[in-house]
Amino acid sequence: FGSAVHLTVNGIAASDSNEM
């Protein structure tokens, strides 16, 4: 996790450390 764009557990697109 971190500076990479990925999907959270909820399936919401998150970038950087903007997850959860």
PDB file of N, CA and C in Angstrom:
ATOM      1  N   PHE A   1       0.834  -1.208   0.000  1.00  0.00           N
ATOM      2  CA  PHE A   1       0.000   0.000   0.000  1.00  0.00           C
ATOM      3  C   PHE A   1       0.865   1.253   0.000  1.00  0.00           C
ATOM      4  N   GLY A   2       0.311   2.332  -0.538  1.00  0.00           N
ATOM      5  CA  GLY A   2       1.082   3.566  -0.525  1.00  0.00           C
ATOM      6  C   GLY A   2       0.911   4.371  -1.790  1.00  0.00           C
ATOM      7  N   SER A   3       2.017   4.670  -2.438  1.00  0.00           N
ATOM      8  CA  SER A   3       2.001   5.571  -3.592  1.00  0.00           C
ATOM      9  C   SER A   3       1.535   4.882  -4.877  1.00  0.00           C
ATOM     10  N   ALA A   4       0.839   3.772  -4.754  1.00  0.00           N
ATOM     11  CA  ALA A   4       0.365   3.091  -5.954  1.00  0.00           C
ATOM     12  C   ALA A   4      -1.163   3.073  -5.968  1.00  0.00           C
ATOM     13  N   VAL A   5      -1.727   3.261  -7.151  1.00  0.00           N
ATOM     14  CA  VAL A   5      -3.189   3.255  -7.265  1.00  0.00           C
ATOM     15  C   VAL A   5      -3.676   1.811  -7.219  1.00  0.00           C
ATOM     16  N   HIS A   6      -4.595   1.518  -6.326  1.00  0.00           N
ATOM     17  CA  HIS A   6      -5.081   0.153  -6.189  1.00  0.00           C
ATOM     18  C   HIS A   6      -6.515   0.170  -5.679  1.00  0.00           C
ATOM     19  N   LEU A   7      -7.082  -1.000  -5.504  1.00  0.00           N
ATOM     20  CA  LEU A   7      -8.448  -1.077  -5.006  1.00  0.00           C
ATOM     21  C   LEU A   7      -8.437  -1.471  -3.538  1.00  0.00           C
ATOM     22  N   THR A   8      -9.339  -0.870  -2.796  1.00  0.00           N
ATOM     23  CA  THR A   8      -9.418  -1.198  -1.380  1.00  0.00           C
ATOM     24  C   THR A   8     -10.272  -2.447  -1.210  1.00  0.00           C
ATOM     25  N   VAL A   9     -10.502  -2.850   0.017  1.00  0.00           N
ATOM     26  CA  VAL A   9     -11.308  -4.032   0.288  1.00  0.00           C
ATOM     27  C   VAL A   9     -12.740  -3.805  -0.187  1.00  0.00           C
ATOM     28  N   ASN A  10     -13.155  -2.547  -0.194  1.00  0.00           N
ATOM     29  CA  ASN A  10     -14.513  -2.206  -0.614  1.00  0.00           C
ATOM     30  C   ASN A  10     -14.615  -2.059  -2.126  1.00  0.00           C
ATOM     31  N   GLY A  11     -13.475  -2.163  -2.817  1.00  0.00           N
ATOM     32  CA  GLY A  11     -13.474  -2.061  -4.263  1.00  0.00           C
ATOM     33  C   GLY A  11     -13.443  -0.627  -4.739  1.00  0.00           C
ATOM     34  N   ILE A  12     -13.109   0.292  -3.847  1.00  0.00           N
ATOM     35  CA  ILE A  12     -13.049   1.704  -4.211  1.00  0.00           C
ATOM     36  C   ILE A  12     -11.616   2.063  -4.598  1.00  0.00           C
ATOM     37  N   ALA A  13     -11.480   2.743  -5.721  1.00  0.00           N
ATOM     38  CA  ALA A  13     -10.155   3.131  -6.197  1.00  0.00           C
ATOM     39  C   ALA A  13      -9.505   4.097  -5.217  1.00  0.00           C
ATOM     40  N   ALA A  14      -8.305   3.763  -4.783  1.00  0.00           N
ATOM     41  CA  ALA A  14      -7.592   4.624  -3.845  1.00  0.00           C
ATOM     42  C   ALA A  14      -6.182   4.858  -4.341  1.00  0.00           C
ATOM     43  N   SER A  15      -5.658   6.036  -4.095  1.00  0.00           N
ATOM     44  CA  SER A  15      -4.299   6.357  -4.521  1.00  0.00           C
ATOM     45  C   SER A  15      -3.503   6.877  -3.334  1.00  0.00           C
ATOM     46  N   ASP A  16      -2.189   6.739  -3.401  1.00  0.00           N
ATOM     47  CA  ASP A  16      -1.315   7.152  -2.315  1.00  0.00           C
ATOM     48  C   ASP A  16      -1.697   6.379  -1.054  1.00  0.00           C
ATOM     49  N   SER A  17      -1.752   7.033   0.101  1.00  0.00           N
ATOM     50  CA  SER A  17      -2.122   6.330   1.330  1.00  0.00           C
ATOM     51  C   SER A  17      -3.535   6.723   1.736  1.00  0.00           C
ATOM     52  N   ASN A  18      -4.395   6.858   0.729  1.00  0.00           N
ATOM     53  CA  ASN A  18      -5.768   7.307   0.985  1.00  0.00           C
ATOM     54  C   ASN A  18      -6.727   6.122   0.972  1.00  0.00           C
ATOM     55  N   GLU A  19      -6.366   5.057   1.669  1.00  0.00           N
ATOM     56  CA  GLU A  19      -7.193   3.869   1.660  1.00  0.00           C
ATOM     57  C   GLU A  19      -7.791   3.602   3.040  1.00  0.00           C
ATOM     58  N   MET A  20      -8.753   2.697   3.085  1.00  0.00           N
ATOM     59  CA  MET A  20      -9.433   2.375   4.345  1.00  0.00           C
ATOM     60  C   MET A  20     -10.146   3.596   4.917  1.00  0.00           C
TER      61      MET A  20
END
